CSV table of C-alpha atoms and ligand atoms in Angstrom, one decimal:
chain,number,residue,atom,x,y,z
A,1,MET,CA,81.9,-160.7,74.7
A,2,LEU,CA,78.4,-160.7,73.2
A,3,LEU,CA,76.3,-158.6,70.9
A,4,LYS,CA,72.7,-159.4,70.0
A,5,LEU,CA,71.0,-157.8,67.0
A,6,THR,CA,67.2,-158.2,66.7
A,7,THR,CA,64.6,-157.2,64.2
A,8,THR,CA,60.9,-157.4,64.2
A,9,HIS,CA,60.6,-156.3,60.5
A,10,GLN,CA,58.6,-159.1,58.9
A,11,PRO,CA,59.6,-161.6,57.7
A,12,ALA,CA,62.2,-161.2,60.5
A,13,THR,CA,64.3,-164.0,59.2
A,14,ASP,CA,65.4,-161.7,56.4
A,15,LEU,CA,67.9,-160.5,58.9
A,16,GLY,CA,69.9,-163.6,57.8
A,17,TYR,CA,70.0,-162.3,54.3
A,18,LEU,CA,71.0,-158.8,55.4
A,19,LEU,CA,73.8,-160.1,57.5
A,20,ALA,CA,74.7,-162.9,55.0
A,21,LYS,CA,74.5,-165.4,57.7
A,22,ASN,CA,72.1,-168.3,57.5
A,23,PRO,CA,69.8,-168.5,60.6
A,24,ALA,CA,69.7,-172.3,60.4
A,25,ARG,CA,73.4,-172.7,61.0
A,26,VAL,CA,75.8,-172.0,63.9
A,27,GLN,CA,78.9,-170.6,62.3
A,28,SER,CA,82.4,-169.9,63.7
A,29,ALA,CA,85.2,-167.9,62.3
A,30,GLU,CA,88.9,-167.5,63.3
A,31,LEU,CA,89.9,-163.9,63.7
A,32,SER,CA,93.4,-162.7,64.4
A,33,PHE,CA,92.6,-162.2,68.1
A,34,GLY,CA,90.3,-165.1,68.8
A,35,GLN,CA,87.2,-166.8,67.7
A,36,ALA,CA,83.8,-165.6,66.6
A,37,HIS,CA,80.6,-167.7,66.9
A,38,ILE,CA,77.4,-166.7,65.3
A,39,CYS,CA,74.0,-168.2,66.0
A,40,TYR,CA,70.3,-167.2,66.0
A,41,PRO,CA,68.7,-167.8,69.4
A,42,GLU,CA,65.4,-166.8,67.9
A,43,ALA,CA,64.4,-167.0,64.2
A,44,SER,CA,60.7,-166.7,63.5
A,45,ALA,CA,58.8,-164.6,61.0
A,46,GLU,CA,57.9,-162.1,63.7
A,47,ARG,CA,61.2,-161.8,65.4
A,48,CYS,CA,64.7,-162.7,64.7
A,49,SER,CA,67.9,-162.3,66.7
A,50,LEU,CA,71.5,-162.8,65.7
A,51,LEU,CA,74.0,-163.4,68.5
A,52,LEU,CA,77.7,-162.8,68.1
A,53,LEU,CA,79.9,-164.3,70.6
A,54,LEU,CA,83.5,-163.2,70.5
A,55,GLU,CA,86.2,-165.1,72.4
A,56,VAL,CA,89.2,-163.0,72.7
A,57,ASP,CA,92.3,-165.0,73.7
A,58,PRO,CA,94.6,-162.7,75.8
A,59,VAL,CA,97.3,-165.4,76.1
A,60,ALA,CA,97.5,-165.7,72.3
A,61,LEU,CA,97.6,-162.0,72.0
A,62,VAL,CA,100.6,-161.8,74.4
A,63,ARG,CA,102.4,-164.6,72.6
A,64,ARG,CA,101.9,-162.8,69.3
A,65,GLY,CA,103.8,-159.9,70.8
A,66,GLY,CA,101.3,-157.3,72.0
A,67,ASP,CA,102.4,-154.3,73.9
A,68,GLY,CA,101.9,-156.0,77.2
A,69,ASP,CA,103.7,-154.6,80.3
A,70,GLY,CA,105.1,-158.0,81.2
A,71,GLY,CA,102.8,-158.1,84.2
A,72,LEU,CA,99.7,-160.2,85.1
A,73,THR,CA,97.2,-157.7,83.6
A,74,GLN,CA,98.2,-158.7,80.1
A,75,TYR,CA,96.8,-162.2,80.8
A,76,VAL,CA,94.0,-161.3,83.2
A,77,ASN,CA,91.9,-158.4,82.1
A,78,ASP,CA,88.5,-157.4,80.9
A,79,ARG,CA,89.2,-157.6,77.2
A,80,PRO,CA,87.5,-160.9,76.6
A,81,TYR,CA,84.3,-159.7,78.2
A,82,VAL,CA,83.6,-156.1,77.3
A,83,ALA,CA,82.6,-154.6,74.0
A,84,SER,CA,85.6,-152.8,72.5
A,85,SER,CA,87.6,-152.3,69.4
A,86,PHE,CA,87.8,-156.1,69.1
A,87,LEU,CA,84.1,-156.2,68.6
A,88,ALA,CA,84.2,-153.4,66.1
A,89,VAL,CA,86.8,-155.2,64.0
A,90,ALA,CA,84.8,-158.4,64.2
A,91,LEU,CA,81.7,-156.6,63.0
A,92,ALA,CA,83.7,-155.2,60.0
A,93,GLN,CA,85.1,-158.6,59.1
A,94,LEU,CA,82.1,-160.7,59.7
A,95,PHE,CA,79.5,-158.4,58.2
A,96,SER,CA,81.4,-156.4,55.7
A,97,SER,CA,78.7,-156.3,53.1
A,98,ALA,CA,76.0,-155.4,55.6
A,99,LEU,CA,78.2,-152.6,57.0
A,100,ALA,CA,78.5,-151.3,53.4
A,101,GLY,CA,74.8,-151.4,52.9
A,102,ARG,CA,75.0,-154.2,50.4
A,103,SER,CA,72.9,-157.3,50.3
A,104,ARG,CA,72.9,-159.8,47.4
A,105,ASP,CA,69.5,-161.2,48.2
A,106,ARG,CA,67.7,-158.3,49.8
A,107,PRO,CA,69.1,-155.1,48.3
A,108,GLU,CA,65.9,-153.1,48.9
A,109,LEU,CA,65.8,-154.2,52.5
A,110,ALA,CA,69.4,-153.1,53.0
A,111,ALA,CA,68.3,-149.7,51.9
A,112,THR,CA,65.3,-149.6,54.1
A,113,ALA,CA,65.0,-148.4,57.7
A,114,ILE,CA,63.7,-151.3,59.8
A,115,PRO,CA,63.2,-151.8,63.5
A,116,LEU,CA,66.5,-152.9,65.0
A,117,GLY,CA,67.5,-153.7,68.6
A,118,VAL,CA,71.0,-154.0,69.8
A,119,GLU,CA,72.0,-155.6,73.1
A,120,ILE,CA,75.4,-155.5,74.6
A,121,PRO,CA,75.6,-157.0,78.0
A,122,VAL,CA,78.9,-155.6,79.1
A,123,LEU,CA,80.5,-152.3,78.1
A,124,ARG,CA,83.0,-150.3,80.0
A,125,CYS,CA,82.1,-146.6,80.5
A,126,GLY,CA,83.4,-144.0,82.9
A,127,GLY,CA,81.1,-142.0,85.1
A,128,ASP,CA,77.4,-142.8,85.5
A,129,GLY,CA,77.0,-144.0,82.0
A,130,GLN,CA,75.5,-140.8,80.7
A,131,ARG,CA,78.0,-140.9,77.9
A,132,LEU,CA,76.2,-143.9,76.5
A,133,ARG,CA,73.1,-141.9,76.2
A,134,ASP,CA,74.9,-138.9,74.8
A,135,CYS,CA,76.4,-141.1,72.1
A,136,PHE,CA,73.3,-143.0,71.0
A,137,GLU,CA,70.3,-140.8,71.7
A,138,PRO,CA,71.2,-138.0,69.2
A,139,LEU,CA,71.3,-140.7,66.6
A,140,GLY,CA,67.7,-141.6,67.3
A,141,TYR,CA,68.1,-144.6,69.5
A,142,THR,CA,66.0,-145.4,72.5
A,143,VAL,CA,68.7,-146.2,75.1
A,144,GLU,CA,68.4,-148.3,78.2
A,145,ILE,CA,71.4,-148.8,80.4
A,146,GLN,CA,72.0,-150.7,83.5
A,147,ARG,CA,75.0,-150.4,85.7
A,148,LEU,CA,76.4,-153.7,86.7
A,149,PRO,CA,77.4,-154.4,90.3
A,150,LEU,CA,81.0,-155.3,90.9
A,151,ASP,CA,79.8,-158.7,92.2
A,152,PRO,CA,76.1,-159.5,92.3
A,153,GLN,CA,76.8,-161.7,95.3
A,154,PHE,CA,78.2,-158.9,97.3
A,155,PRO,CA,76.1,-155.8,96.6
A,156,GLU,CA,77.9,-154.0,99.4
A,157,TRP,CA,81.0,-153.9,97.2
A,158,GLY,CA,79.2,-151.3,95.1
A,159,GLU,CA,79.1,-150.7,91.4
A,160,SER,CA,81.5,-151.5,88.7
A,161,PRO,CA,82.4,-149.3,85.7
A,162,TYR,CA,80.5,-151.7,83.5
A,163,PHE,CA,77.1,-151.3,82.0
A,164,SER,CA,74.7,-153.3,79.9
A,165,LEU,CA,73.2,-151.4,77.0
A,166,GLN,CA,70.1,-151.9,75.0
A,167,LEU,CA,69.3,-149.9,72.0
A,168,GLN,CA,66.2,-149.7,69.9
A,169,THR,CA,65.9,-147.8,66.6
A,170,THR,CA,64.4,-147.8,63.2
A,171,ALA,CA,67.2,-147.4,60.8
A,172,ARG,CA,69.1,-149.1,58.0
A,173,LEU,CA,71.2,-152.0,59.2
A,174,SER,CA,74.3,-150.4,57.7
A,175,GLU,CA,73.8,-147.3,59.7
A,176,VAL,CA,73.5,-149.2,62.9
A,177,LEU,CA,76.6,-151.2,62.2
A,178,SER,CA,78.6,-148.2,61.2
A,179,GLN,CA,77.6,-146.4,64.4
A,180,LEU,CA,78.6,-149.3,66.5
A,181,TYR,CA,81.8,-149.7,64.6
A,182,VAL,CA,82.8,-146.1,65.6
A,183,LEU,CA,81.2,-145.7,68.9
A,184,LEU,CA,82.1,-148.9,70.7
A,185,PRO,CA,85.9,-148.4,70.5
A,186,ALA,CA,85.4,-144.7,71.4
A,187,ILE,CA,83.3,-145.5,74.5
A,188,ASP,CA,85.6,-148.2,75.6
A,189,GLY,CA,88.6,-146.0,75.0
A,190,ASP,CA,91.2,-148.7,74.6
A,191,LYS,CA,92.3,-149.7,71.1
A,192,HIS,CA,93.9,-153.0,70.7
A,193,TYR,CA,95.9,-151.9,67.7
A,194,TYR,CA,98.1,-149.0,66.6
A,195,VAL,CA,96.1,-145.9,65.8
A,196,GLY,CA,97.5,-144.0,62.8
A,197,SER,CA,96.4,-142.1,59.8
A,198,ASP,CA,94.6,-145.1,58.4
A,199,GLU,CA,92.2,-144.9,61.3
A,200,VAL,CA,91.2,-141.4,60.3
A,201,ASP,CA,90.1,-142.7,56.9
A,202,LYS,CA,88.2,-145.6,58.5
A,203,LEU,CA,86.5,-143.2,60.9
A,204,VAL,CA,85.6,-140.8,58.2
A,205,ALA,CA,84.4,-143.6,56.0
A,206,ARG,CA,82.1,-145.1,58.7
A,207,GLY,CA,81.3,-141.8,60.3
A,208,GLY,CA,80.2,-140.0,57.2
A,209,ASP,CA,77.4,-137.6,57.7
A,210,TRP,CA,76.0,-138.7,61.1
A,211,LEU,CA,79.3,-138.1,62.8
A,212,ALA,CA,79.9,-134.7,61.3
A,213,SER,CA,76.7,-133.4,62.9
A,214,HIS,CA,76.8,-135.4,66.1
A,215,PRO,CA,76.7,-133.1,69.2
A,216,GLN,CA,79.5,-135.3,70.8
A,217,ARG,CA,81.5,-135.3,67.6
A,218,ASP,CA,84.7,-133.8,69.0
A,219,TRP,CA,84.7,-136.2,72.0
A,220,ILE,CA,84.0,-139.2,69.7
A,221,LEU,CA,86.9,-138.3,67.4
A,222,SER,CA,89.2,-137.7,70.2
A,223,ALA,CA,88.4,-141.0,72.0
A,224,TYR,CA,88.4,-143.0,68.8
A,225,LEU,CA,91.8,-141.7,67.8
A,226,ARG,CA,93.1,-142.1,71.3
A,227,ARG,CA,93.5,-138.3,71.8
A,228,GLN,CA,96.2,-137.9,69.2
A,229,ARG,CA,95.6,-134.3,68.4
A,230,SER,CA,97.1,-134.2,64.9
A,231,LEU,CA,94.9,-137.2,63.9
A,232,VAL,CA,91.8,-135.6,65.4
A,233,GLY,CA,92.5,-132.4,63.4
A,234,GLU,CA,92.9,-134.4,60.3
A,235,ALA,CA,89.7,-136.3,60.9
A,236,LEU,CA,87.8,-133.1,61.7
A,237,GLY,CA,89.1,-131.5,58.5
A,238,LYS,CA,88.0,-134.5,56.5
A,239,LEU,CA,84.6,-134.7,58.1
A,240,LEU,CA,83.7,-131.0,57.8
A,241,GLY,CA,85.6,-130.8,54.9
A,242,THR,CA,87.5,-129.1,52.3
A,243,GLY,CA,86.3,-131.2,49.5
A,244,GLU,CA,86.1,-134.6,51.1
A,245,THR,CA,83.0,-136.3,49.9
A,246,GLU,CA,83.0,-138.8,52.7
A,247,LEU,CA,80.0,-140.7,51.7
A,248,GLU,CA,81.5,-141.4,48.3
A,249,GLN,CA,84.6,-142.7,50.2
A,250,ALA,CA,82.5,-144.6,52.6
A,251,SER,CA,80.9,-146.5,49.8
A,252,GLU,CA,84.1,-147.2,48.1
A,253,THR,CA,86.2,-148.3,51.0
A,254,GLU,CA,83.9,-151.0,52.3
A,255,GLY,CA,84.7,-154.6,52.1
A,256,SER,CA,86.8,-156.8,54.3
A,257,ASP,CA,89.6,-157.6,51.9
A,258,GLU,CA,92.1,-154.9,52.7
A,259,ALA,CA,94.2,-155.5,49.7
A,260,ALA,CA,91.3,-155.4,47.3
A,261,LEU,CA,90.2,-152.3,49.1
A,262,GLU,CA,93.5,-150.6,48.4
A,263,ARG,CA,93.5,-151.7,44.8
A,264,ARG,CA,90.2,-150.0,44.2
A,265,ILE,CA,90.6,-146.6,42.9
A,266,SER,CA,88.6,-144.0,44.8
A,267,LEU,CA,86.2,-141.8,42.9
A,268,ASN,CA,88.3,-138.9,43.9
A,269,ASP,CA,91.4,-140.3,42.2
A,270,GLN,CA,89.3,-141.2,39.1
A,271,ARG,CA,88.1,-137.6,39.0
A,272,MET,CA,91.6,-136.1,39.2
A,273,ALA,CA,92.9,-138.6,36.6
A,274,ALA,CA,90.1,-137.7,34.2
A,275,ILE,CA,90.7,-133.9,34.7
A,276,GLU,CA,94.4,-134.3,34.1
A,277,GLU,CA,93.7,-136.3,30.9
A,278,HIS,CA,91.4,-133.7,29.6
A,279,LEU,CA,93.8,-130.9,30.4
A,280,LEU,CA,96.6,-132.8,28.6
A,281,ARG,CA,94.3,-133.3,25.6
A,282,LEU,CA,93.4,-129.6,25.6
A,283,GLN,CA,97.2,-128.9,25.6
A,284,ALA,CA,96.8,-126.4,28.5
A,285,ARG,CA,100.1,-125.1,29.7
A,286,SER,CA,98.7,-122.8,32.4
A,287,VAL,CA,96.0,-124.0,34.7
A,288,LEU,CA,93.9,-122.2,37.3
A,289,ASP,CA,92.3,-124.4,39.9
A,290,VAL,CA,89.5,-122.5,41.6
A,291,GLY,CA,88.4,-123.9,45.0
A,292,CYS,CA,91.6,-126.0,44.9
A,293,GLY,CA,91.0,-127.2,48.5
A,294,GLU,CA,93.9,-129.3,49.7
A,295,GLY,CA,95.6,-129.3,46.3
A,296,ARG,CA,94.8,-132.8,45.2
A,297,LEU,CA,94.6,-131.8,41.5
A,298,LEU,CA,97.5,-129.4,41.7
A,299,GLY,CA,99.7,-132.2,43.2
A,300,ARG,CA,99.0,-134.3,40.2
A,301,LEU,CA,99.5,-131.6,37.7
A,302,LEU,CA,102.8,-130.5,39.3
A,303,LYS,CA,104.2,-133.9,38.3
A,304,GLN,CA,103.5,-133.2,34.6
A,305,ARG,CA,106.1,-130.9,33.1
A,306,SER,CA,103.8,-129.7,30.4
A,307,PHE,CA,101.9,-127.7,32.9
A,308,GLU,CA,104.1,-124.6,33.2
A,309,ARG,CA,102.1,-122.5,35.4
A,310,LEU,CA,99.6,-123.5,38.1
A,311,LEU,CA,97.5,-121.3,40.4
A,312,GLY,CA,95.3,-122.6,43.1
A,313,ILE,CA,92.7,-120.3,44.7
A,314,ASP,CA,90.5,-121.1,47.6
A,315,VAL,CA,88.5,-119.1,50.1
A,316,SER,CA,89.8,-121.3,53.0
A,317,SER,CA,93.2,-120.4,54.2
A,318,LEU,CA,93.2,-123.6,56.3
A,319,ALA,CA,92.7,-125.6,53.1
A,320,LEU,CA,95.6,-123.8,51.5
A,321,GLN,CA,97.8,-124.4,54.4
A,322,ARG,CA,97.1,-128.1,54.0
A,323,ALA,CA,97.7,-127.8,50.3
A,324,ALA,CA,101.1,-126.2,50.9
A,325,GLN,CA,102.0,-129.1,53.3
A,326,ARG,CA,100.7,-131.7,50.9
A,327,LEU,CA,102.6,-130.3,48.0
A,328,ARG,CA,105.7,-129.7,50.2
A,329,LEU,CA,106.0,-126.3,48.7
A,330,GLU,CA,108.8,-125.3,51.0
A,331,GLN,CA,110.9,-128.2,50.0
A,332,LEU,CA,110.5,-127.8,46.3
A,333,PRO,CA,113.5,-126.9,44.2
A,334,ALA,CA,113.3,-123.3,43.0
A,335,ARG,CA,112.5,-124.3,39.4
A,336,GLN,CA,109.5,-126.3,40.5
A,337,ARG,CA,108.5,-123.8,43.1
A,338,GLU,CA,108.1,-121.1,40.4
A,339,ARG,CA,105.5,-123.2,38.5
A,340,ILE,CA,103.0,-123.1,41.3
A,341,GLU,CA,101.2,-120.5,43.4
A,342,LEU,CA,98.5,-120.7,46.0
A,343,ALA,CA,96.3,-117.7,46.9
A,344,VAL,CA,93.4,-116.9,49.1
A,345,GLY,CA,90.5,-115.6,47.1
A,346,SER,CA,86.8,-115.8,46.5
A,347,LEU,CA,85.4,-117.0,43.3
A,348,VAL,CA,82.4,-114.8,43.5
A,349,TYR,CA,84.5,-111.7,43.1
A,350,ARG,CA,86.3,-110.5,40.1
A,351,ASP,CA,90.0,-111.2,40.5
A,352,ALA,CA,92.7,-110.0,38.2
A,353,ARG,CA,95.0,-112.9,39.3
A,354,MET,CA,92.6,-115.3,37.6
A,355,ALA,CA,93.0,-113.9,34.1
A,356,GLY,CA,95.1,-115.2,31.3
A,357,PHE,CA,95.0,-119.0,31.9
A,358,ASP,CA,94.7,-121.7,29.2
A,359,ALA,CA,92.3,-123.6,31.4
A,360,ALA,CA,90.5,-123.2,34.7
A,361,CYS,CA,89.1,-126.1,36.8
A,362,ALA,CA,86.4,-125.9,39.4
A,363,ILE,CA,86.3,-129.5,40.7
A,364,GLU,CA,83.5,-130.2,43.1
A,365,VAL,CA,83.2,-126.5,43.9
A,366,ILE,CA,80.0,-125.1,42.5
A,367,GLU,CA,77.8,-127.1,44.8
A,368,HIS,CA,79.5,-125.3,47.7
A,369,ILE,CA,78.3,-121.9,46.4
A,370,ASP,CA,75.0,-120.6,47.4
A,371,ALA,CA,72.7,-120.8,44.4
A,372,PRO,CA,72.0,-117.0,44.3
A,373,ARG,CA,75.8,-116.4,44.1
A,374,LEU,CA,76.3,-118.8,41.2
A,375,ALA,CA,75.7,-115.9,38.8
A,376,ALA,CA,78.6,-114.0,40.4
A,377,PHE,CA,80.8,-117.0,40.1
A,378,GLU,CA,79.8,-117.4,36.5
A,379,ARG,CA,80.7,-113.8,35.6
A,380,SER,CA,84.0,-113.8,37.5
A,381,LEU,CA,85.1,-117.0,35.7
A,382,PHE,CA,83.6,-116.8,32.3
A,383,GLU,CA,83.4,-113.1,31.8
A,384,PHE,CA,86.5,-111.7,33.6
A,385,ALA,CA,89.0,-114.5,34.0
A,386,ARG,CA,87.9,-115.9,30.6
A,387,PRO,CA,90.3,-118.9,30.3
A,388,GLY,CA,90.6,-120.8,27.1
A,389,ALA,CA,88.8,-123.8,28.6
A,390,VAL,CA,86.8,-124.3,31.8
A,391,LEU,CA,86.3,-127.7,33.4
A,392,ILE,CA,83.5,-127.9,36.0
A,393,SER,CA,82.7,-131.1,37.9
A,394,THR,CA,79.8,-131.6,40.3
A,395,PRO,CA,78.0,-134.5,41.9
A,396,ASN,CA,75.2,-136.2,40.0
A,397,VAL,CA,72.5,-136.3,42.6
A,398,GLU,CA,70.7,-139.1,40.8
A,399,PHE,CA,73.6,-141.4,41.6
A,400,ASN,CA,73.2,-140.9,45.3
A,401,ALA,CA,70.7,-143.7,45.4
A,402,ARG,CA,73.7,-146.0,44.9
A,403,PHE,CA,75.6,-144.8,48.0
A,404,ALA,CA,75.1,-146.9,51.1
A,405,GLY,CA,74.2,-145.0,54.2
A,406,MET,CA,72.5,-142.0,52.5
A,407,ARG,CA,69.1,-141.0,53.5
A,408,PRO,CA,66.7,-140.0,50.6
A,409,GLY,CA,67.2,-136.3,50.0
A,410,GLN,CA,70.5,-136.2,51.9
A,411,LEU,CA,73.4,-134.5,50.1
A,412,ARG,CA,76.9,-136.0,49.9
A,413,HIS,CA,78.5,-133.4,52.1
A,414,ARG,CA,77.1,-131.2,54.7
A,415,ASP,CA,78.5,-128.0,53.1
A,416,HIS,CA,76.8,-128.7,49.8
A,417,ARG,CA,74.2,-126.1,49.0
A,418,PHE,CA,72.7,-128.2,46.2
A,419,GLU,CA,73.3,-131.2,44.1
A,420,TRP,CA,72.1,-131.4,40.6
A,421,THR,CA,70.6,-134.0,38.3
A,422,ARG,CA,72.2,-134.5,34.9
A,423,ALA,CA,69.5,-132.4,33.3
A,424,GLU,CA,69.9,-129.6,35.8
A,425,PHE,CA,73.6,-129.4,35.3
A,426,ARG,CA,73.2,-129.6,31.5
A,427,ASP,CA,70.7,-126.8,31.5
A,428,TRP,CA,72.8,-124.6,33.7
A,429,ALA,CA,76.0,-125.3,31.8
A,430,THR,CA,74.4,-124.9,28.3
A,431,ALA,CA,73.0,-121.5,29.3
A,432,VAL,CA,76.4,-120.4,30.8
A,433,ALA,CA,78.2,-121.4,27.6
A,434,GLN,CA,75.7,-119.5,25.4
A,435,ARG,CA,75.9,-116.4,27.5
A,436,HIS,CA,79.7,-116.3,27.3
A,437,GLY,CA,80.5,-117.7,23.9
A,438,TYR,CA,81.8,-121.1,24.9
A,439,GLN,CA,80.8,-124.6,23.6
A,440,VAL,CA,80.2,-127.2,26.3
A,441,GLU,CA,80.5,-131.0,26.3
A,442,PHE,CA,79.6,-133.4,29.0
A,443,HIS,CA,81.7,-136.3,30.3
A,444,PRO,CA,80.9,-138.9,32.9
A,445,ILE,CA,83.4,-139.6,35.7
A,446,GLY,CA,83.3,-142.9,37.6
A,447,GLU,CA,81.4,-146.0,37.0
A,448,VAL,CA,78.2,-145.1,35.0
A,449,ASP,CA,75.0,-146.6,36.2
A,450,PRO,CA,72.7,-147.4,33.2
A,451,ASP,CA,69.8,-145.6,34.9
A,452,LEU,CA,71.3,-143.1,37.2
A,453,GLY,CA,74.4,-142.0,35.2
A,454,PRO,CA,77.8,-141.5,36.6
A,455,PRO,CA,78.6,-140.4,40.2
A,456,THR,CA,80.3,-137.3,39.0
A,457,GLN,CA,79.4,-135.1,36.0
A,458,LEU,CA,81.9,-133.0,34.2
A,459,GLY,CA,81.3,-130.1,31.8
A,460,ILE,CA,84.1,-129.0,29.5
A,461,PHE,CA,83.7,-125.5,28.1
A,462,VAL,CA,85.9,-124.3,25.3
A,463,ARG,CA,85.9,-121.0,23.5
B,501,LIG,N1,88.7,-128.9,44.2
B,501,LIG,C1,89.0,-129.6,45.4
B,501,LIG,C2,88.2,-129.1,46.6
B,501,LIG,C3,86.7,-129.2,46.4
B,501,LIG,S1,85.9,-128.8,47.9
B,501,LIG,C4,89.0,-131.1,45.2
B,501,LIG,O1,88.3,-131.5,44.4
B,501,LIG,O2,89.6,-131.7,46.0
B,501,LIG,C5,85.3,-127.2,47.6
B,501,LIG,C6,86.3,-126.1,47.8
B,501,LIG,O3,85.8,-124.9,47.3
B,501,LIG,C7,86.7,-125.9,49.3
B,501,LIG,O4,88.1,-126.0,49.4
B,501,LIG,C8,86.1,-124.5,49.6
B,501,LIG,O5,86.9,-123.8,50.5
B,501,LIG,C9,86.1,-123.9,48.2
B,501,LIG,N2,85.2,-122.8,48.0
B,501,LIG,C10,83.9,-122.8,48.3
B,501,LIG,N3,83.3,-121.7,48.0
B,501,LIG,C11,84.3,-120.8,47.6
B,501,LIG,C12,84.3,-119.5,47.1
B,501,LIG,N4,83.3,-118.7,47.1
B,501,LIG,N5,85.5,-119.0,46.7
B,501,LIG,C13,86.7,-119.8,46.8
B,501,LIG,N6,86.7,-121.1,47.2
B,501,LIG,C14,85.5,-121.6,47.6
């Protein structure tokens, strides 16, 4: 199967730097399912094309113990020819840094929208190919498709279910690669590997923002996840989210080395670990988690015996249901079960259940509240609930420049109403502290960029 990527951005040969593949060399790589060859049929300053040829070896796949049916089709099939999940995996393995939006030699170019063309000579697609348009056009591509005859020598045999596809766009290379990574397997509809929960995370990582707002989103999720309803639900939840900042995850889970990938601690884990540490340092015994979402923080705190009483409040009952499942509340022994409670509630109303805690946390919550209602949130928390300490974390918008796949001005999550600079957060928090008789300190969470600051900013208020 073939894929051709072309740019006319000048000097066009910079495509080689972006893809980290030298245009002067033909390169080959062994993949688990066959061989990949890369060459540049055209490499001038005006126009440069990379060609990826992927040779899938069905016989080797059968020998390695695929889920073949024992019949002839496991040896003779369309898999070597059509763009499918094999191609997606090859893209991720061969161009992992480009997919992540990284480029050692041309970092600015990786972050720039450039004219890009994609040609895929054979793709399988049901119906009249309208689906191809429906998938790519909303993302800003100009789409040309051609239906291939079953056999060009015998036109009377009619048409095949195969199409050639040509796309043209002006976008960042990482966006185009991410979109191909998700859409090719979805369109093809046949995954060559087991689809489990890991796939949800990959989908959310690559899909990020463009998928959440794609008009064909539900179809894409369902096709990518091979119509497994529970996975589709999980993916949808993560995309639209109760607290998933998928762009953060996308940037963190890139890279082809799976083991290294797992070793890396996600920003979300770093955030939770930092909060836990501060709560321990503050010697809080009772903790209120407002906007607790799926209960990630509560799950951590529950493991520490020094936290005697935990209450999670969220406006979303769906998020709380997930939290209850995650925390296995039903299976907890009675003594544990007594330590924790989940309740539906809104943070912008005064709520007696929120009173009397040593500490309250609002982790990645304020940016979900409409700016005009922040004052109500402030009063219900600092004036009425009045915990001994308040921990509030929120994204640092300055750091967004470091996330691959984000457009300028784009927020990390589609439900975010705003994202603040360090100065904006500091001003707001300082004024809140003054109004309610607290002292506030600021702490970074995550790797601190010398110019842009940390990805997450944390304010700790104490009375
Ligand atoms: N703290 C969690 C979830 C953050 S996402 C974590 O870090 O994983 C933000 C959460 O705030 C969502 O679960 C959302 O349902 C909740 N939320 C947003 N506005 C709210 C409001 N007015 N009252 C209560 N919860 C709210």
